[in-house]
Coordinates of N, CA, C and O in Angstrom, one line a residue:
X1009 N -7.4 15.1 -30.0 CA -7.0 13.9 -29.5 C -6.1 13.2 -30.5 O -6.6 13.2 -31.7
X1010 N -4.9 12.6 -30.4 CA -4.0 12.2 -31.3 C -3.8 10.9 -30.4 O -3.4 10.6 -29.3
X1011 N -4.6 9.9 -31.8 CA -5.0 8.6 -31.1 C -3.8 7.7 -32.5 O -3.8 8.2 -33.6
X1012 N -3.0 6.7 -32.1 CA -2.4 5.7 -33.1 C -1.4 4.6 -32.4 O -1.0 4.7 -31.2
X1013 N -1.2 3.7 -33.1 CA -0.6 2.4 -32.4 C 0.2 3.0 -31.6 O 0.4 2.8 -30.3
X1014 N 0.9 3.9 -32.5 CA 2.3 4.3 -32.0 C 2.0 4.8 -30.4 O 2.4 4.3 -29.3
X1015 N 1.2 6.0 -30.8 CA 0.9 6.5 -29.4 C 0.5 5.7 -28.0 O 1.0 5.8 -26.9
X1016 N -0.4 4.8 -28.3 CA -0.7 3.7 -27.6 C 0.7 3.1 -27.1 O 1.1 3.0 -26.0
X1017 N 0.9 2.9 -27.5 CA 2.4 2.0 -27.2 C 3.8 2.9 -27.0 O 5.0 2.7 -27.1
X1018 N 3.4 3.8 -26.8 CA 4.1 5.1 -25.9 C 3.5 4.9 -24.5 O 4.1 4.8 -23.4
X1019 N 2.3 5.0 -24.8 CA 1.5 5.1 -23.4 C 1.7 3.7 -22.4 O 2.1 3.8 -21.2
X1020 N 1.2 2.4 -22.9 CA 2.4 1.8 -22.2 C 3.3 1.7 -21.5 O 3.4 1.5 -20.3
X1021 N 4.4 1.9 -22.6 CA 5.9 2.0 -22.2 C 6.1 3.4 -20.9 O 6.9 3.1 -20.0
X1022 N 5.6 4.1 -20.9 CA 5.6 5.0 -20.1 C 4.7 4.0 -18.6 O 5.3 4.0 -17.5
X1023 N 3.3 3.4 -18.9 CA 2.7 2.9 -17.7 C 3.6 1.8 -17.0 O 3.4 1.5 -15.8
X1024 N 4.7 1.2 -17.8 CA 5.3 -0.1 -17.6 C 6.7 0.8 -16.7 O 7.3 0.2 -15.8
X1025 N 7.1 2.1 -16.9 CA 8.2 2.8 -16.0 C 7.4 3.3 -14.4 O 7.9 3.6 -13.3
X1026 N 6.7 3.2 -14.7 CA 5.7 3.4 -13.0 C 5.6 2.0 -12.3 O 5.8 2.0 -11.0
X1027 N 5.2 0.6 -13.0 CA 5.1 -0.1 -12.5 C 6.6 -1.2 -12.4 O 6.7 -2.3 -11.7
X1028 N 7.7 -0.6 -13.2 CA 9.0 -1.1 -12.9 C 9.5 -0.3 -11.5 O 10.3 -0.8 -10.8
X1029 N 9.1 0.8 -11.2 CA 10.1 2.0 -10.3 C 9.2 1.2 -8.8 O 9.8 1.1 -7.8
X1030 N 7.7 0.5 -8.9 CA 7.0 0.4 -7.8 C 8.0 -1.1 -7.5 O 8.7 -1.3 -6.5
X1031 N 7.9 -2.1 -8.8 CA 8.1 -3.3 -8.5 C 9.8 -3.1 -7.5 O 10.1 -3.7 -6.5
X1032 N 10.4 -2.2 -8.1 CA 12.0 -2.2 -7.3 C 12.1 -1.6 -5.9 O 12.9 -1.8 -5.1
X1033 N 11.0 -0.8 -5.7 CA 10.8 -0.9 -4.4 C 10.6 -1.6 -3.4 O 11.3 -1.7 -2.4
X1034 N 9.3 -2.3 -3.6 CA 8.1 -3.7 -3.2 C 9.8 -4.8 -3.2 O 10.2 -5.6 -2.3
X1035 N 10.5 -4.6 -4.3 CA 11.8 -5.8 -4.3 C 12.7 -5.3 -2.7 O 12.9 -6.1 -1.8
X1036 N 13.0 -4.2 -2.7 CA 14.1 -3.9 -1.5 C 13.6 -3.8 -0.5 O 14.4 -3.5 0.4
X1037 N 12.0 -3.9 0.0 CA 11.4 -4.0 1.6 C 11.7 -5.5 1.8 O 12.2 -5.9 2.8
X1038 N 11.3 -6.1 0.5 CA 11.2 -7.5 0.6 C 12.9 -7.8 1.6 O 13.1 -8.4 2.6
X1039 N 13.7 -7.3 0.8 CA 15.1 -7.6 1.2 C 15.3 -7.2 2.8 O 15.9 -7.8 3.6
X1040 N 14.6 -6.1 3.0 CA 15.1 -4.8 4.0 C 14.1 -6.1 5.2 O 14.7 -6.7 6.2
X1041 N 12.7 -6.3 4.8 CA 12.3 -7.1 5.9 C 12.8 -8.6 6.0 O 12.3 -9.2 6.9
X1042 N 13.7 -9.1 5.4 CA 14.6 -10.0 5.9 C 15.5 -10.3 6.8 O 15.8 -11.4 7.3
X1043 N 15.8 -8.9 6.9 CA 16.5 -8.8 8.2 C 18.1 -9.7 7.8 O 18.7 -10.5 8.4
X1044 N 18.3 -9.1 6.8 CA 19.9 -9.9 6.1 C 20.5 -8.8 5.6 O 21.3 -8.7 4.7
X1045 N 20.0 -7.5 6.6 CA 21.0 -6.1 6.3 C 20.6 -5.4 6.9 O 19.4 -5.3 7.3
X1046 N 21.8 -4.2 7.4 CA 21.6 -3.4 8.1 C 21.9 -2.0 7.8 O 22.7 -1.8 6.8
X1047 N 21.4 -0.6 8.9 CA 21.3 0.4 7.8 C 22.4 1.2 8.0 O 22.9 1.2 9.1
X1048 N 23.0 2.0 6.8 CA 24.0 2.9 6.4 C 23.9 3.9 6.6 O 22.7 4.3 6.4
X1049 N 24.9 5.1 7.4 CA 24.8 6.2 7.6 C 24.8 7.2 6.2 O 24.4 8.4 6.2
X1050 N 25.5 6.3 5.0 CA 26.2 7.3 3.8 C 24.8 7.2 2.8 O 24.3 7.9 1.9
X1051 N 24.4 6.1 3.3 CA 22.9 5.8 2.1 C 21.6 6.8 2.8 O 20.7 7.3 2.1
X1052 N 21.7 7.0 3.9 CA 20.5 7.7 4.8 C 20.6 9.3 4.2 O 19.7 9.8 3.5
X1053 N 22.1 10.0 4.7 CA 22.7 11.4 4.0 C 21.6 11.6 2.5 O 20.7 12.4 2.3
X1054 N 22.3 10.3 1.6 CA 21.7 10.8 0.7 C 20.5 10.5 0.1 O 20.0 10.9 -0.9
X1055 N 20.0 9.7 1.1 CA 18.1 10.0 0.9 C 17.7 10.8 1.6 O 16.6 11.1 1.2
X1056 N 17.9 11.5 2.6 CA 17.4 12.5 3.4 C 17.2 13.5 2.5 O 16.9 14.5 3.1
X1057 N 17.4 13.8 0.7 CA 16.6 15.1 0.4 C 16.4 14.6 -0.7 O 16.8 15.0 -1.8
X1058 N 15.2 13.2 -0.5 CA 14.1 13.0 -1.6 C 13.0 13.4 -1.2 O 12.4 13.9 -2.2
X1059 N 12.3 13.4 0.1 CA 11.3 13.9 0.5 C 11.4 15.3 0.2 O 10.7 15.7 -0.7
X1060 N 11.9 15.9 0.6 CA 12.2 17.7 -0.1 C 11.8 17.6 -1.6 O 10.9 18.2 -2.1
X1061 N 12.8 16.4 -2.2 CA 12.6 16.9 -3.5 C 10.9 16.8 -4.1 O 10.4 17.6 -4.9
X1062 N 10.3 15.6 -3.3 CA 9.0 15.1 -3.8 C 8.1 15.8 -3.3 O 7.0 15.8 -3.9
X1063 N 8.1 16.7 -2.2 CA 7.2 17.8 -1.4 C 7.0 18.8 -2.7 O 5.9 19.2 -3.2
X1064 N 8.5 19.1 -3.2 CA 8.8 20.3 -4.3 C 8.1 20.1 -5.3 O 7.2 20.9 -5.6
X1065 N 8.2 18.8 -6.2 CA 7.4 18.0 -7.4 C 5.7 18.3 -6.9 O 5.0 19.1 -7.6
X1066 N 5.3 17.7 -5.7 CA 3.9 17.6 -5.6 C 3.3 18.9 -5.5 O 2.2 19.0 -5.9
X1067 N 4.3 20.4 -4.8 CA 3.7 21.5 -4.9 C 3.7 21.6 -6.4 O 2.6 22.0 -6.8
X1068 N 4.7 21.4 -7.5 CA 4.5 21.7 -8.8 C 3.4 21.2 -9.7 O 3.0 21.7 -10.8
X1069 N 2.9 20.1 -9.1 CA 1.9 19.1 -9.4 C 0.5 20.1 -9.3 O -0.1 20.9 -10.1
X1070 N 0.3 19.8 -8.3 CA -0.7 20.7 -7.4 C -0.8 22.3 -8.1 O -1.9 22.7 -8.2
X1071 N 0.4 23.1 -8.6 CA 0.3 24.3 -9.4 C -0.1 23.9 -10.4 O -1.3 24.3 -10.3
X1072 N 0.0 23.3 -11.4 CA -0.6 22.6 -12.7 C -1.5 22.2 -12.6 O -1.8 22.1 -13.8
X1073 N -2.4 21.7 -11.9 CA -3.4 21.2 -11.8 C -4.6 22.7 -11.3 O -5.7 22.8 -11.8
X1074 N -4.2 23.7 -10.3 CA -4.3 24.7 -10.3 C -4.8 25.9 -11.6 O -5.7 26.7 -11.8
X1075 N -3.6 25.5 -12.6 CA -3.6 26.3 -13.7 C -4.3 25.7 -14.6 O -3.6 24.8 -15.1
X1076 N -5.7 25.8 -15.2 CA -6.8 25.5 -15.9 C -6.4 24.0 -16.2 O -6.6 23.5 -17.4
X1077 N -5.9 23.3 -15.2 CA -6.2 22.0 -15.0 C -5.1 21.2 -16.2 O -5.5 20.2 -16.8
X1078 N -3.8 21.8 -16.4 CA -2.7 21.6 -17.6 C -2.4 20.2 -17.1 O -1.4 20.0 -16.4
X1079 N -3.2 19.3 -17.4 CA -2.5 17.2 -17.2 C -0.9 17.4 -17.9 O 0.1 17.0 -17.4
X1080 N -1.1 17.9 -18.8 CA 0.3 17.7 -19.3 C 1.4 17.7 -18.3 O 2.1 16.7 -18.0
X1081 N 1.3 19.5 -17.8 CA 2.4 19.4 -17.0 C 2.5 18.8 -15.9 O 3.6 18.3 -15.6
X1082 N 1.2 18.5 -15.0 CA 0.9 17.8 -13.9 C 1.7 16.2 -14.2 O 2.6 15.7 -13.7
X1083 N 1.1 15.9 -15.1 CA 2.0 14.2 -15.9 C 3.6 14.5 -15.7 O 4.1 13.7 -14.9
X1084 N 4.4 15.6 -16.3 CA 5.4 15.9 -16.2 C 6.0 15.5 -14.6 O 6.9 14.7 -14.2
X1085 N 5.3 16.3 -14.0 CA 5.6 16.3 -12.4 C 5.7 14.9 -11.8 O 6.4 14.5 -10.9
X1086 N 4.7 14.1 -12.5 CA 4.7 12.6 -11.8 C 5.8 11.8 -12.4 O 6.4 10.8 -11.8
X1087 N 6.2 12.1 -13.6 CA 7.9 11.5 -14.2 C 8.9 12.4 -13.6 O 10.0 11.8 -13.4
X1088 N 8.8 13.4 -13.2 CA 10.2 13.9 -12.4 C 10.2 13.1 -10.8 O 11.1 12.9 -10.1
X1089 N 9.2 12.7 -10.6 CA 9.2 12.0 -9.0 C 9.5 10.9 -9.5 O 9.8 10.4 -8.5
X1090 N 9.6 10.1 -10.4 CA 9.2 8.8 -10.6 C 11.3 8.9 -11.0 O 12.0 8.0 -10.8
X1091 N 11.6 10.0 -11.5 CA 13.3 10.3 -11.6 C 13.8 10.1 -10.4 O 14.4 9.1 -10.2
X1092 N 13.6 10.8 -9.6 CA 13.8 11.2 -8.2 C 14.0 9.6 -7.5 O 15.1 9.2 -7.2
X1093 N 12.5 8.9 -7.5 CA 12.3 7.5 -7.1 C 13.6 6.4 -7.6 O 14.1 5.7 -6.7
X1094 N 14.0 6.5 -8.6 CA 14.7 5.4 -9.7 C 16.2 6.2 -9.1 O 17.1 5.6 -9.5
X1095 N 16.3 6.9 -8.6 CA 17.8 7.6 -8.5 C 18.1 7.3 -7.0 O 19.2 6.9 -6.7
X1096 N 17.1 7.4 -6.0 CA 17.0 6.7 -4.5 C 17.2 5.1 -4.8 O 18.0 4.6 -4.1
X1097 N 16.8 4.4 -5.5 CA 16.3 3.1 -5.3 C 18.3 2.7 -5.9 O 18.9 1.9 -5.3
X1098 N 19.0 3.3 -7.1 CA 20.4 2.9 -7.2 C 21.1 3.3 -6.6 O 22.2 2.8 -7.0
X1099 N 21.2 4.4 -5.0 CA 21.7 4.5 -4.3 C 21.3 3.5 -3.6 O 22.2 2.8 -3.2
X1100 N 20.4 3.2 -3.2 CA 20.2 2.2 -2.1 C 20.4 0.6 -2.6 O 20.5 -0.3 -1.7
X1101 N 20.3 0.3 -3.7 CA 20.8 -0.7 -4.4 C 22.2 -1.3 -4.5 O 22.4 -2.5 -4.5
X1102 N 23.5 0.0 -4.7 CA 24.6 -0.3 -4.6 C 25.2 -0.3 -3.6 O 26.4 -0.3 -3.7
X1103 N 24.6 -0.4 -2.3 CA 24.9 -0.5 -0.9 C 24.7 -2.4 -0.5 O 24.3 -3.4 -1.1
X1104 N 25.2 -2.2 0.4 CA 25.6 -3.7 0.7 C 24.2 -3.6 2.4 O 23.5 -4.6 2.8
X1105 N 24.2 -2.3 2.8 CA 23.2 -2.4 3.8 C 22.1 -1.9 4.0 O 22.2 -0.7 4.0
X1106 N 20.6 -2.4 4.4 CA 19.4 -2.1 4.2 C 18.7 -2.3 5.0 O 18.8 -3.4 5.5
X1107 N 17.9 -1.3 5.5 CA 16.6 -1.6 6.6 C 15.4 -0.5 5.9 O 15.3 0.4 5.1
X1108 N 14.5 -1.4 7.1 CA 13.1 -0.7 7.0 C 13.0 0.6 6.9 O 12.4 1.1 5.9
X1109 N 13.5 1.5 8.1 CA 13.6 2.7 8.6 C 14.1 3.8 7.3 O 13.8 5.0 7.2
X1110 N 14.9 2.6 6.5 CA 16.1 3.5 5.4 C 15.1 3.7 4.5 O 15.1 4.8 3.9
X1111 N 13.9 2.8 4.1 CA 13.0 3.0 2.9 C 12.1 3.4 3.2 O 11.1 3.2 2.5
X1112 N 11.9 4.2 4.2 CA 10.5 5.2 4.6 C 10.9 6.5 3.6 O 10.0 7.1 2.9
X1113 N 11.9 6.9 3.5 CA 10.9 8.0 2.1 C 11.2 7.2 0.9 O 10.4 7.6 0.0
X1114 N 12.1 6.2 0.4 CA 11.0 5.6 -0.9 C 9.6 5.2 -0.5 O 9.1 5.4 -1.6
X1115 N 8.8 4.8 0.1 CA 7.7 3.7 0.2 C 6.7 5.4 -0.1 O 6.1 5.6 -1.1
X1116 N 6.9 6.5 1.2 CA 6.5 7.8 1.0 C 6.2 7.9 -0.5 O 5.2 7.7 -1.2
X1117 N 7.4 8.4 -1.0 CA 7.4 9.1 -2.5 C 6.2 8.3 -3.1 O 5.1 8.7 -3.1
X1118 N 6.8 7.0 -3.6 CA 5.8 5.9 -4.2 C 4.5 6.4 -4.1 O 4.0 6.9 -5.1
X1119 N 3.7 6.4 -2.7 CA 2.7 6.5 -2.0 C 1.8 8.1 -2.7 O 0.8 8.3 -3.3
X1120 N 3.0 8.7 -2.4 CA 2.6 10.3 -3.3 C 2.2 9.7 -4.5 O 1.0 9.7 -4.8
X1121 N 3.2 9.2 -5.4 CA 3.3 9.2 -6.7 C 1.5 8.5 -7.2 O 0.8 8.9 -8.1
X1122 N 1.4 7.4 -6.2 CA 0.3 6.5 -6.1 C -1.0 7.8 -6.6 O -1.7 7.9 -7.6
X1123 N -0.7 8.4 -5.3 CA -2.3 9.3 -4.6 C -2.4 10.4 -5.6 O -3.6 10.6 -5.9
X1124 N -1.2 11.2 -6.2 CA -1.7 12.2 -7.4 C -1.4 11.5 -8.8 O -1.3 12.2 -9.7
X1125 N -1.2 10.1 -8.9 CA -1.6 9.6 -9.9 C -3.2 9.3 -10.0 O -3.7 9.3 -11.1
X1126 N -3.6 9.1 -9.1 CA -5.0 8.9 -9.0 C -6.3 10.3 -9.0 O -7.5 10.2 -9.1
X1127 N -5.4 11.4 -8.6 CA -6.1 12.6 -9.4 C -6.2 13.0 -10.9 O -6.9 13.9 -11.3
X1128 N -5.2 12.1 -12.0 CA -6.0 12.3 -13.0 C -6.7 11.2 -13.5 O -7.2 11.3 -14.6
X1129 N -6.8 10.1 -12.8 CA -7.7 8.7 -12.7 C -6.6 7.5 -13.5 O -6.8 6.6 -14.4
X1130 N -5.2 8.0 -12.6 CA -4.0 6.6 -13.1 C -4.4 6.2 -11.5 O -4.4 6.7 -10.5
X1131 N -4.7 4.7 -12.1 CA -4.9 3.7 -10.6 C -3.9 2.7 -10.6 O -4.0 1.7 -9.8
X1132 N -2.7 2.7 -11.4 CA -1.4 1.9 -11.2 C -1.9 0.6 -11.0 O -0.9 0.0 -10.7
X1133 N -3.0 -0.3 -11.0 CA -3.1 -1.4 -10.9 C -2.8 -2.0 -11.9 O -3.0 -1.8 -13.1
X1134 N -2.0 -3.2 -11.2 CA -1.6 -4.2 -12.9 C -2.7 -5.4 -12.1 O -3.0 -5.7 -11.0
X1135 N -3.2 -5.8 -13.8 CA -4.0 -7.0 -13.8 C -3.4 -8.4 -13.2 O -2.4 -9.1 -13.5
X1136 N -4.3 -8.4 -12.5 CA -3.8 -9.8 -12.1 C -4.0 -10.8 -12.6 O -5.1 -11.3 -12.8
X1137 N -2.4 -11.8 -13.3 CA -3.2 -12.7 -14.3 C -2.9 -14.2 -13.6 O -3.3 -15.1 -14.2
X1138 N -2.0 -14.4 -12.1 CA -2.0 -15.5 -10.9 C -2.6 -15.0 -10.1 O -3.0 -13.9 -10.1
X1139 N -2.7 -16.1 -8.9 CA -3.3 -16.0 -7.7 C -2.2 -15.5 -6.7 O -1.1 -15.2 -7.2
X1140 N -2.4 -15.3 -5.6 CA -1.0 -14.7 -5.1 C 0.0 -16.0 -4.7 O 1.2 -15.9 -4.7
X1141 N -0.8 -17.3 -4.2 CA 0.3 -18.1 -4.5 C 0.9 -18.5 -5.8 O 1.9 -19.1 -5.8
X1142 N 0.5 -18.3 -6.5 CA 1.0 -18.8 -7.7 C 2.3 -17.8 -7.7 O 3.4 -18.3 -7.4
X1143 N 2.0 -16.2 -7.9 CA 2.9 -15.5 -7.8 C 4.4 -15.5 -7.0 O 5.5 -15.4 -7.4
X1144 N 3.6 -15.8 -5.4 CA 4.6 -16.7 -4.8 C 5.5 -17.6 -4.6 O 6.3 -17.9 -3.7
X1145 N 5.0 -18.0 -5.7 CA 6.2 -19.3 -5.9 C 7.2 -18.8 -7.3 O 8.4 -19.1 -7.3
X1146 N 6.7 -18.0 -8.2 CA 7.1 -17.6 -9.6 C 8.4 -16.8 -8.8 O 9.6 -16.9 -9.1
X1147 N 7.9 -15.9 -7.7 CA 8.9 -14.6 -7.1 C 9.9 -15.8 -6.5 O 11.1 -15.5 -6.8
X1148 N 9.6 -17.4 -5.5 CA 10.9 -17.8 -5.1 C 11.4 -18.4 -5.8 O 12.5 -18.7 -5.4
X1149 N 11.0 -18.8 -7.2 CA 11.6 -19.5 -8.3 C 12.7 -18.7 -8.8 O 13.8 -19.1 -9.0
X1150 N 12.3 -17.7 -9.0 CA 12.9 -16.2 -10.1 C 14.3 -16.2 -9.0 O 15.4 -16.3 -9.4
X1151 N 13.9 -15.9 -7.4 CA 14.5 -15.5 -6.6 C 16.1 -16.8 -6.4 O 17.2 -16.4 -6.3
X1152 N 15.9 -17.5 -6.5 CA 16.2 -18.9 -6.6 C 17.1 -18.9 -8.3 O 18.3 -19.0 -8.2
X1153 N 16.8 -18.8 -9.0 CA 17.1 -18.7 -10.7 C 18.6 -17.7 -10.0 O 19.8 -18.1 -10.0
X1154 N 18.3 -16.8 -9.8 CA 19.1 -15.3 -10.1 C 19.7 -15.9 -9.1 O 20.3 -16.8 -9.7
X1155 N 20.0 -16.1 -7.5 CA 20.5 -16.2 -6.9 C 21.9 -17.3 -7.4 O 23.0 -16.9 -7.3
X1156 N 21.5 -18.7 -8.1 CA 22.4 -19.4 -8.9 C 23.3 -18.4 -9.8 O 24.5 -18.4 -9.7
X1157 N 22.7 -17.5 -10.7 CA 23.5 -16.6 -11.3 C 24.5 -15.7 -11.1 O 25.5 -15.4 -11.8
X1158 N 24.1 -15.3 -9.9 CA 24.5 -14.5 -9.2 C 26.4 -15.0 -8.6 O 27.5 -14.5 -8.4
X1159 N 25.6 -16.6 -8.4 CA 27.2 -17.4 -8.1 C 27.9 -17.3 -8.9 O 28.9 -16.7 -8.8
X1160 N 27.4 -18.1 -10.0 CA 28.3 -18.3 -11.2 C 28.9 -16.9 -11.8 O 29.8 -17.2 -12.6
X1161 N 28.7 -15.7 -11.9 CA 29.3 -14.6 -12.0 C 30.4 -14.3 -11.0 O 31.4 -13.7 -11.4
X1162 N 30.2 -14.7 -9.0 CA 31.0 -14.4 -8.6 C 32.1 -15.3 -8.6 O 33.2 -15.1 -8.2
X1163 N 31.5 -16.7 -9.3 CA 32.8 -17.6 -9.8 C 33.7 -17.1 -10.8 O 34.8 -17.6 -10.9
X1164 N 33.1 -16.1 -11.6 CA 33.9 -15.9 -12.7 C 33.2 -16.9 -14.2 O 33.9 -16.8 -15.2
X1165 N 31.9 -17.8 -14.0 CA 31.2 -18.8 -15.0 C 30.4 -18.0 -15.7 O 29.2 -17.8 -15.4
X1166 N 30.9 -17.5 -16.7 CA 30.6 -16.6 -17.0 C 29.3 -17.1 -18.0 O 28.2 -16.5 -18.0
X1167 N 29.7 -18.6 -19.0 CA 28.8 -19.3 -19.6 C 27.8 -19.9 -19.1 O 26.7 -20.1 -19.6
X1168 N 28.1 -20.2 -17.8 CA 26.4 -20.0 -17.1 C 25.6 -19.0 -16.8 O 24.4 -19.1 -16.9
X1169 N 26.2 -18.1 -16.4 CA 25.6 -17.2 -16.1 C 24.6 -16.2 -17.6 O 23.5 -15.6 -17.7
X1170 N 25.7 -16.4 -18.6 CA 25.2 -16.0 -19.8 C 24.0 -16.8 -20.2 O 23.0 -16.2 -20.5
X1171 N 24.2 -18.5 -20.1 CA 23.2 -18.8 -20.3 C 21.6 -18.8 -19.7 O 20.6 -19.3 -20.3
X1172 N 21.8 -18.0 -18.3 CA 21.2 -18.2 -17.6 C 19.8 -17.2 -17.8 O 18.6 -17.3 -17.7
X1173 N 21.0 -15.8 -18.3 CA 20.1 -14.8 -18.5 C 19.4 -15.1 -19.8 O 18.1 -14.9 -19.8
X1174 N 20.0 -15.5 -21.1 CA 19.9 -15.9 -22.3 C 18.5 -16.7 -21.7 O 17.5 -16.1 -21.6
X1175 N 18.5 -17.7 -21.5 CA 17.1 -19.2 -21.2 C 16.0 -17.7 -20.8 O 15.0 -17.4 -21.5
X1176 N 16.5 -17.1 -19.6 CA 15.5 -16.2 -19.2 C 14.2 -15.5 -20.0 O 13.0 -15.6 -20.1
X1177 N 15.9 -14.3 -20.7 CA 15.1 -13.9 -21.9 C 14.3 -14.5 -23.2 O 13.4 -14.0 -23.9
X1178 N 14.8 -15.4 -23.4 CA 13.6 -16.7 -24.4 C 12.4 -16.6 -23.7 O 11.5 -16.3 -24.5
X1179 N 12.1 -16.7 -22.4 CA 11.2 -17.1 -21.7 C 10.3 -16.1 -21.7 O 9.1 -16.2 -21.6
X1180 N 11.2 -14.8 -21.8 CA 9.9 -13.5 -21.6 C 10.4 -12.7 -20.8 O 9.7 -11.8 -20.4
X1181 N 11.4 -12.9 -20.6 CA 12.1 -12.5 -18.7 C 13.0 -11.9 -18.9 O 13.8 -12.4 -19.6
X1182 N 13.3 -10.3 -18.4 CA 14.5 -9.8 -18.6 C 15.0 -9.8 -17.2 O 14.4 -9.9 -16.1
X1183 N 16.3 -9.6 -17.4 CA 17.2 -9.5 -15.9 C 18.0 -8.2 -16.1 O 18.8 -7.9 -17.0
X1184 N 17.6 -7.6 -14.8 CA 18.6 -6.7 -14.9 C 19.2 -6.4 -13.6 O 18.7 -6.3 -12.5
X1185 N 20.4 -6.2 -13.9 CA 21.8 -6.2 -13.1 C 22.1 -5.1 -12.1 O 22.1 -4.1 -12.8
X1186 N 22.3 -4.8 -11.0 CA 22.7 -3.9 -10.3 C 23.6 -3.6 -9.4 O 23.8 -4.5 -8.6
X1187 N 24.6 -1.9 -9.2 CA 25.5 -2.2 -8.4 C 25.2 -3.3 -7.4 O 24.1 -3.6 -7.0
X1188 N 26.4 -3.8 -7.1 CA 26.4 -4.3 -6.0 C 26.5 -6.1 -5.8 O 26.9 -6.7 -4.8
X1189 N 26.1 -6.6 -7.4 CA 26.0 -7.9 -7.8 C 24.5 -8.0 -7.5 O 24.3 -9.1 -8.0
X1190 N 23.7 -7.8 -7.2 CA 22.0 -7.5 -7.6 C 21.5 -7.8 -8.5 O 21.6 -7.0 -9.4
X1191 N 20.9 -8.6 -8.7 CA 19.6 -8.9 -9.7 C 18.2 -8.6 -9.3 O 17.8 -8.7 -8.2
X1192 N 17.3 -8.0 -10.5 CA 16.1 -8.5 -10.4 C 15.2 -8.4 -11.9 O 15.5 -7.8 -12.9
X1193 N 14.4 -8.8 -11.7 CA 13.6 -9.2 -13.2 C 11.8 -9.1 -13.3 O 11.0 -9.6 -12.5
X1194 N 11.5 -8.5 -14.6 CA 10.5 -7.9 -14.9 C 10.0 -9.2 -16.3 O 10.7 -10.2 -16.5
X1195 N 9.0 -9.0 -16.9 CA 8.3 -9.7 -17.6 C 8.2 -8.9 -18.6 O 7.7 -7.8 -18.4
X1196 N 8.5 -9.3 -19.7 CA 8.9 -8.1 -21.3 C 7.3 -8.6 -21.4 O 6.7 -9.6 -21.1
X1197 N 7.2 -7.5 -21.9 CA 5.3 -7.4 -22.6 C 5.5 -7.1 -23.8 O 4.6 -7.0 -24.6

């Protein structure tokens, strides 16, 4: 066992790329059930072979776990889906249109990712440190914040917008940018 800060805080950083790939999903239902877009034939093409790809990963998964029970590689298999995931979610991000129907194999993959994360006893839960309204207001604040930003960038205001992200990050708050003029934002730990 090779136990040190360092490692620890590897391990983290690694737990916090599972729970950024979930949070960006959970963000585009949010959008998709708004019903403030609609779905793309060019975005569909190229999600139609993430499920293949994640069927492929979870057979690899399932072989490693098979072969005197190698977590390592099995771990491996759950960051190649978690690639796969993060590569669907900027296709479907730099698109201007979104529906429900379109995020059934992200929500799937996720779902996988979820269920053989929990064969080696990863339960992806983040601590809850609000209540859900609390959260709910933090999400239309944030949502609300960025949306302002989002203007002043398509103004060309650039010093607000700079300032905007700037105040953010003081705060704890990173923003990050995506095709399309997109925002959304995570909580620096």
């Amino acid at each position: 066992l090779d136990y040190s800060d360092e490692r620890l805080k590897e391990a983290e950083t690694a737990l916090k790329r599972f729970y950024n790939t979930f949070h960006d999903v959970e963000r585009l239902q949010t959008i998709a059930s708004s019903g403030q877009q609609a779905v793309g034939s060019e975005q569909e093409s190229e999600l139609s072979e993430l499920p293949e790809r994640i069927a492929g990963l979870k057979q690899a998964f399932e072989e490693a776990m098979d072969d005197d029970f190698n977590t390592a590689a099995a771990i491996g298999f759950l960051f190649d889906m978690l690639k796969a995931i993060n590569a669907a979610v900027r296709i479907v991000s730099s698109e201007n249109v979104l529906s429900a129907e379109l995020l059934m194999p992200l929500i799937n993959a996720v779902s996988t990712v979820k269920t053989l994360g929990a064969v080696l006893g990863l339960t992806f839960s983040e601590v809850e440190l609000t209540s859900e309204a609390d959260q709910g207001l933090v999400d239309q604040l944030m949502s609300f914040i960025l949306d302002i930003r989002k203007e002043a960038r398509a103004d060309k205001n650039w010093t607000l917008a700079d300032r905007t992200r700037n105040g953010l990050s003081q705060l704890g708050i990173q923003v990050k940018d995506h095709p399309g003029g997109e925002s959304s934002w995570e909580l620096k730990k």
